[in-house]
Amino acid sequence: MALLRYARIVWRTAFAVANNIYCIPAYVVWMMALRLVRPVLAPLYWRIEGFMFHWLLAMVSMWAWTAGYEIVESGDEPAACGTRRTLVLANHQSTADVPILMAAWNPRPGVLPNLMWIMDHVFKFTNFGIVSVLHQDFFIRAVSKLSAVMFL
């Protein structure tokens, strides 16, 4: 039984690593190639980018599925907002939350392609950073009062 559990852990880890190795570069190559037509065909570019971004995040949502998590949601239904712009604030505790959030939003049409992240600038330098830059997510520098005083 323990051997089966460890084999599953190795398989899931290899699956996540393989996803990062082939999905992110594929997205980046296609978006860089299509970037040439963006000034002329911006709506088409953003539609293709949204489609590819959705599939990229669907891969992330599969990590929650392969872990056997069942997603239970509470609160208002985001679809009730219709076509209006909506700000969803999640009590995001760690990077482990990301697959859960993606699994919850993946089946909703039009959510993932239009999802914008606000994240610390340090994430620009991760494997997903180039995707976030191309998707035009927001990067912030979180500065505490203590660090602001130290740099004065």
PDB file of C-alpha atoms in Angstrom:
ATOM      1  CA  MET A   1       0.000   0.000   0.000  1.00  0.00           C
ATOM      2  CA  ALA A   2       2.812   2.399   0.885  1.00  0.00           C
ATOM      3  CA  LEU A   3       4.564   1.579  -2.386  1.00  0.00           C
ATOM      4  CA  LEU A   4       1.414   2.440  -4.322  1.00  0.00           C
ATOM      5  CA  ARG A   5       1.129   5.754  -2.461  1.00  0.00           C
ATOM      6  CA  TYR A   6       4.746   6.655  -3.251  1.00  0.00           C
ATOM      7  CA  ALA A   7       4.283   5.641  -6.884  1.00  0.00           C
ATOM      8  CA  ARG A   8       1.273   7.976  -7.070  1.00  0.00           C
ATOM      9  CA  ILE A   9       3.310  10.816  -5.528  1.00  0.00           C
ATOM     10  CA  VAL A  10       6.091  10.270  -8.081  1.00  0.00           C
ATOM     11  CA  TRP A  11       3.556  10.135 -10.923  1.00  0.00           C
ATOM     12  CA  ARG A  12       1.817  13.361  -9.810  1.00  0.00           C
ATOM     13  CA  THR A  13       5.142  15.153  -9.383  1.00  0.00           C
ATOM     14  CA  ALA A  14       6.325  14.019 -12.820  1.00  0.00           C
ATOM     15  CA  PHE A  15       2.978  15.085 -14.286  1.00  0.00           C
ATOM     16  CA  ALA A  16       3.252  18.593 -12.784  1.00  0.00           C
ATOM     17  CA  VAL A  17       6.874  18.984 -13.890  1.00  0.00           C
ATOM     18  CA  ALA A  18       6.049  17.764 -17.415  1.00  0.00           C
ATOM     19  CA  ASN A  19       3.151  20.227 -17.582  1.00  0.00           C
ATOM     20  CA  ASN A  20       5.483  23.076 -16.694  1.00  0.00           C
ATOM     21  CA  ILE A  21       8.117  21.907 -19.163  1.00  0.00           C
ATOM     22  CA  TYR A  22       5.883  21.691 -22.222  1.00  0.00           C
ATOM     23  CA  CYS A  23       2.829  23.898 -21.544  1.00  0.00           C
ATOM     24  CA  ILE A  24       4.523  27.148 -20.549  1.00  0.00           C
ATOM     25  CA  PRO A  25       7.041  27.206 -23.435  1.00  0.00           C
ATOM     26  CA  ALA A  26       4.270  26.296 -25.911  1.00  0.00           C
ATOM     27  CA  TYR A  27       2.138  29.184 -24.654  1.00  0.00           C
ATOM     28  CA  VAL A  28       5.077  31.595 -24.773  1.00  0.00           C
ATOM     29  CA  VAL A  29       6.163  30.593 -28.295  1.00  0.00           C
ATOM     30  CA  TRP A  30       2.632  30.946 -29.684  1.00  0.00           C
ATOM     31  CA  MET A  31       2.015  34.268 -27.951  1.00  0.00           C
ATOM     32  CA  MET A  32       5.351  35.676 -29.112  1.00  0.00           C
ATOM     33  CA  ALA A  33       4.592  34.592 -32.680  1.00  0.00           C
ATOM     34  CA  LEU A  34       1.091  36.072 -32.553  1.00  0.00           C
ATOM     35  CA  ARG A  35       2.351  39.264 -30.916  1.00  0.00           C
ATOM     36  CA  LEU A  36       3.314  40.508 -34.385  1.00  0.00           C
ATOM     37  CA  VAL A  37      -0.357  40.654 -35.434  1.00  0.00           C
ATOM     38  CA  ARG A  38      -1.577  42.107 -32.142  1.00  0.00           C
ATOM     39  CA  PRO A  39      -1.519  45.778 -33.260  1.00  0.00           C
ATOM     40  CA  VAL A  40      -3.638  44.939 -36.309  1.00  0.00           C
ATOM     41  CA  LEU A  41      -5.892  42.179 -34.978  1.00  0.00           C
ATOM     42  CA  ALA A  42      -6.049  42.914 -31.247  1.00  0.00           C
ATOM     43  CA  PRO A  43      -9.484  41.334 -30.584  1.00  0.00           C
ATOM     44  CA  LEU A  44      -8.439  38.119 -32.325  1.00  0.00           C
ATOM     45  CA  TYR A  45      -5.101  38.097 -30.491  1.00  0.00           C
ATOM     46  CA  TRP A  46      -6.783  38.454 -27.082  1.00  0.00           C
ATOM     47  CA  ARG A  47      -9.359  35.790 -27.936  1.00  0.00           C
ATOM     48  CA  ILE A  48      -6.601  33.306 -28.856  1.00  0.00           C
ATOM     49  CA  GLU A  49      -4.563  34.354 -25.817  1.00  0.00           C
ATOM     50  CA  GLY A  50      -7.589  33.850 -23.556  1.00  0.00           C
ATOM     51  CA  PHE A  51      -8.241  30.407 -25.034  1.00  0.00           C
ATOM     52  CA  MET A  52      -4.636  29.348 -24.511  1.00  0.00           C
ATOM     53  CA  PHE A  53      -4.515  30.892 -21.023  1.00  0.00           C
ATOM     54  CA  HIS A  54      -7.682  28.982 -20.097  1.00  0.00           C
ATOM     55  CA  TRP A  55      -6.127  25.700 -21.215  1.00  0.00           C
ATOM     56  CA  LEU A  56      -2.925  26.482 -19.362  1.00  0.00           C
ATOM     57  CA  LEU A  57      -4.861  27.096 -16.156  1.00  0.00           C
ATOM     58  CA  ALA A  58      -6.972  23.986 -16.834  1.00  0.00           C
ATOM     59  CA  MET A  59      -3.740  22.010 -16.588  1.00  0.00           C
ATOM     60  CA  VAL A  60      -3.167  23.572 -13.171  1.00  0.00           C
ATOM     61  CA  SER A  61      -6.706  22.663 -12.124  1.00  0.00           C
ATOM     62  CA  MET A  62      -5.972  19.041 -13.011  1.00  0.00           C
ATOM     63  CA  TRP A  63      -3.399  18.972 -10.214  1.00  0.00           C
ATOM     64  CA  ALA A  64      -6.260  19.335  -7.715  1.00  0.00           C
ATOM     65  CA  TRP A  65      -8.219  16.630  -9.504  1.00  0.00           C
ATOM     66  CA  THR A  66      -5.304  14.188  -9.512  1.00  0.00           C
ATOM     67  CA  ALA A  67      -4.881  14.806  -5.772  1.00  0.00           C
ATOM     68  CA  GLY A  68      -8.456  13.667  -5.238  1.00  0.00           C
ATOM     69  CA  TYR A  69      -9.742  16.965  -3.858  1.00  0.00           C
ATOM     70  CA  GLU A  70     -13.451  17.649  -4.056  1.00  0.00           C
ATOM     71  CA  ILE A  71     -14.215  21.319  -4.509  1.00  0.00           C
ATOM     72  CA  VAL A  72     -16.944  22.739  -2.273  1.00  0.00           C
ATOM     73  CA  GLU A  73     -17.783  26.384  -2.769  1.00  0.00           C
ATOM     74  CA  SER A  74     -19.626  28.841  -0.579  1.00  0.00           C
ATOM     75  CA  GLY A  75     -20.691  32.408  -1.104  1.00  0.00           C
ATOM     76  CA  ASP A  76     -22.199  34.230  -4.034  1.00  0.00           C
ATOM     77  CA  GLU A  77     -22.179  32.716  -7.497  1.00  0.00           C
ATOM     78  CA  PRO A  78     -19.797  34.731  -9.714  1.00  0.00           C
ATOM     79  CA  ALA A  79     -22.015  34.006 -12.740  1.00  0.00           C
ATOM     80  CA  ALA A  80     -24.677  36.187 -11.134  1.00  0.00           C
ATOM     81  CA  CYS A  81     -22.495  39.159 -12.050  1.00  0.00           C
ATOM     82  CA  GLY A  82     -23.248  38.546 -15.720  1.00  0.00           C
ATOM     83  CA  THR A  83     -20.970  40.408 -18.101  1.00  0.00           C
ATOM     84  CA  ARG A  84     -19.977  43.066 -15.582  1.00  0.00           C
ATOM     85  CA  ARG A  85     -16.403  43.269 -14.393  1.00  0.00           C
ATOM     86  CA  THR A  86     -16.121  41.508 -11.069  1.00  0.00           C
ATOM     87  CA  LEU A  87     -13.488  41.569  -8.377  1.00  0.00           C
ATOM     88  CA  VAL A  88     -13.160  38.260  -6.574  1.00  0.00           C
ATOM     89  CA  LEU A  89     -11.061  38.283  -3.434  1.00  0.00           C
ATOM     90  CA  ALA A  90      -9.947  34.878  -2.263  1.00  0.00           C
ATOM     91  CA  ASN A  91      -8.466  34.158   1.127  1.00  0.00           C
ATOM     92  CA  HIS A  92      -5.372  32.896  -0.638  1.00  0.00           C
ATOM     93  CA  GLN A  93      -3.038  31.253   1.864  1.00  0.00           C
ATOM     94  CA  SER A  94      -0.344  29.594  -0.241  1.00  0.00           C
ATOM     95  CA  THR A  95       0.536  28.466  -3.739  1.00  0.00           C
ATOM     96  CA  ALA A  96      -1.289  25.223  -2.929  1.00  0.00           C
ATOM     97  CA  ASP A  97      -4.543  27.203  -3.239  1.00  0.00           C
ATOM     98  CA  VAL A  98      -3.998  27.950  -6.923  1.00  0.00           C
ATOM     99  CA  PRO A  99      -5.013  24.497  -8.263  1.00  0.00           C
ATOM    100  CA  ILE A 100      -8.112  24.615  -6.055  1.00  0.00           C
ATOM    101  CA  LEU A 101      -9.111  28.053  -7.361  1.00  0.00           C
ATOM    102  CA  MET A 102      -8.473  26.969 -10.949  1.00  0.00           C
ATOM    103  CA  ALA A 103     -10.527  23.795 -10.487  1.00  0.00           C
ATOM    104  CA  ALA A 104     -13.422  25.880  -9.152  1.00  0.00           C
ATOM    105  CA  TRP A 105     -13.298  28.379 -12.027  1.00  0.00           C
ATOM    106  CA  ASN A 106     -12.354  26.057 -14.894  1.00  0.00           C
ATOM    107  CA  PRO A 107     -15.890  24.834 -15.742  1.00  0.00           C
ATOM    108  CA  ARG A 108     -17.285  28.374 -15.844  1.00  0.00           C
ATOM    109  CA  PRO A 109     -17.201  29.702 -19.406  1.00  0.00           C
ATOM    110  CA  GLY A 110     -15.356  32.956 -19.891  1.00  0.00           C
ATOM    111  CA  VAL A 111     -13.845  33.122 -16.403  1.00  0.00           C
ATOM    112  CA  LEU A 112     -10.287  31.847 -16.863  1.00  0.00           C
ATOM    113  CA  PRO A 113      -9.571  33.697 -20.132  1.00  0.00           C
ATOM    114  CA  ASN A 114     -10.523  36.965 -18.439  1.00  0.00           C
ATOM    115  CA  LEU A 115      -8.906  36.262 -15.088  1.00  0.00           C
ATOM    116  CA  MET A 116      -6.331  38.818 -14.018  1.00  0.00           C
ATOM    117  CA  TRP A 117      -3.964  38.146 -11.154  1.00  0.00           C
ATOM    118  CA  ILE A 118      -2.483  40.673  -8.756  1.00  0.00           C
ATOM    119  CA  MET A 119       0.737  39.229  -7.383  1.00  0.00           C
ATOM    120  CA  ASP A 120       4.032  40.156  -5.856  1.00  0.00           C
ATOM    121  CA  HIS A 121       6.658  41.286  -8.377  1.00  0.00           C
ATOM    122  CA  VAL A 122       8.887  38.378  -7.369  1.00  0.00           C
ATOM    123  CA  PHE A 123       6.581  36.013  -9.301  1.00  0.00           C
ATOM    124  CA  LYS A 124       7.855  37.567 -12.544  1.00  0.00           C
ATOM    125  CA  PHE A 125      10.964  35.474 -11.999  1.00  0.00           C
ATOM    126  CA  THR A 126       9.208  32.126 -11.619  1.00  0.00           C
ATOM    127  CA  ASN A 127       8.418  29.623 -14.332  1.00  0.00           C
ATOM    128  CA  PHE A 128       4.921  31.102 -14.697  1.00  0.00           C
ATOM    129  CA  GLY A 129       6.136  34.706 -14.670  1.00  0.00           C
ATOM    130  CA  ILE A 130       6.484  35.066 -18.432  1.00  0.00           C
ATOM    131  CA  VAL A 131       2.916  33.819 -18.840  1.00  0.00           C
ATOM    132  CA  SER A 132       1.706  36.428 -16.343  1.00  0.00           C
ATOM    133  CA  VAL A 133       3.638  39.147 -18.158  1.00  0.00           C
ATOM    134  CA  LEU A 134       2.189  38.162 -21.544  1.00  0.00           C
ATOM    135  CA  HIS A 135      -1.310  37.922 -20.033  1.00  0.00           C
ATOM    136  CA  GLN A 136      -0.793  41.430 -18.607  1.00  0.00           C
ATOM    137  CA  ASP A 137      -1.367  40.496 -14.987  1.00  0.00           C
ATOM    138  CA  PHE A 138      -0.551  43.038 -12.295  1.00  0.00           C
ATOM    139  CA  PHE A 139       2.650  42.944 -10.282  1.00  0.00           C
ATOM    140  CA  ILE A 140       3.040  44.918  -7.082  1.00  0.00           C
ATOM    141  CA  ARG A 141       5.847  45.563  -4.656  1.00  0.00           C
ATOM    142  CA  ALA A 142       4.595  44.978  -1.142  1.00  0.00           C
ATOM    143  CA  VAL A 143       6.426  47.334   1.171  1.00  0.00           C
ATOM    144  CA  SER A 144       5.902  47.302   4.903  1.00  0.00           C
ATOM    145  CA  LYS A 145       6.315  50.395   7.068  1.00  0.00           C
ATOM    146  CA  LEU A 146       9.415  48.853   8.618  1.00  0.00           C
ATOM    147  CA  SER A 147      11.142  48.297   5.271  1.00  0.00           C
ATOM    148  CA  ALA A 148      10.119  51.777   4.087  1.00  0.00           C
ATOM    149  CA  VAL A 149      11.766  53.292   7.172  1.00  0.00           C
ATOM    150  CA  MET A 150      14.886  51.199   6.654  1.00  0.00           C
ATOM    151  CA  PHE A 151      15.338  52.519   3.112  1.00  0.00           C
ATOM    152  CA  LEU A 152      14.875  56.215   3.976  1.00  0.00           C
TER     153      LEU A 152
END
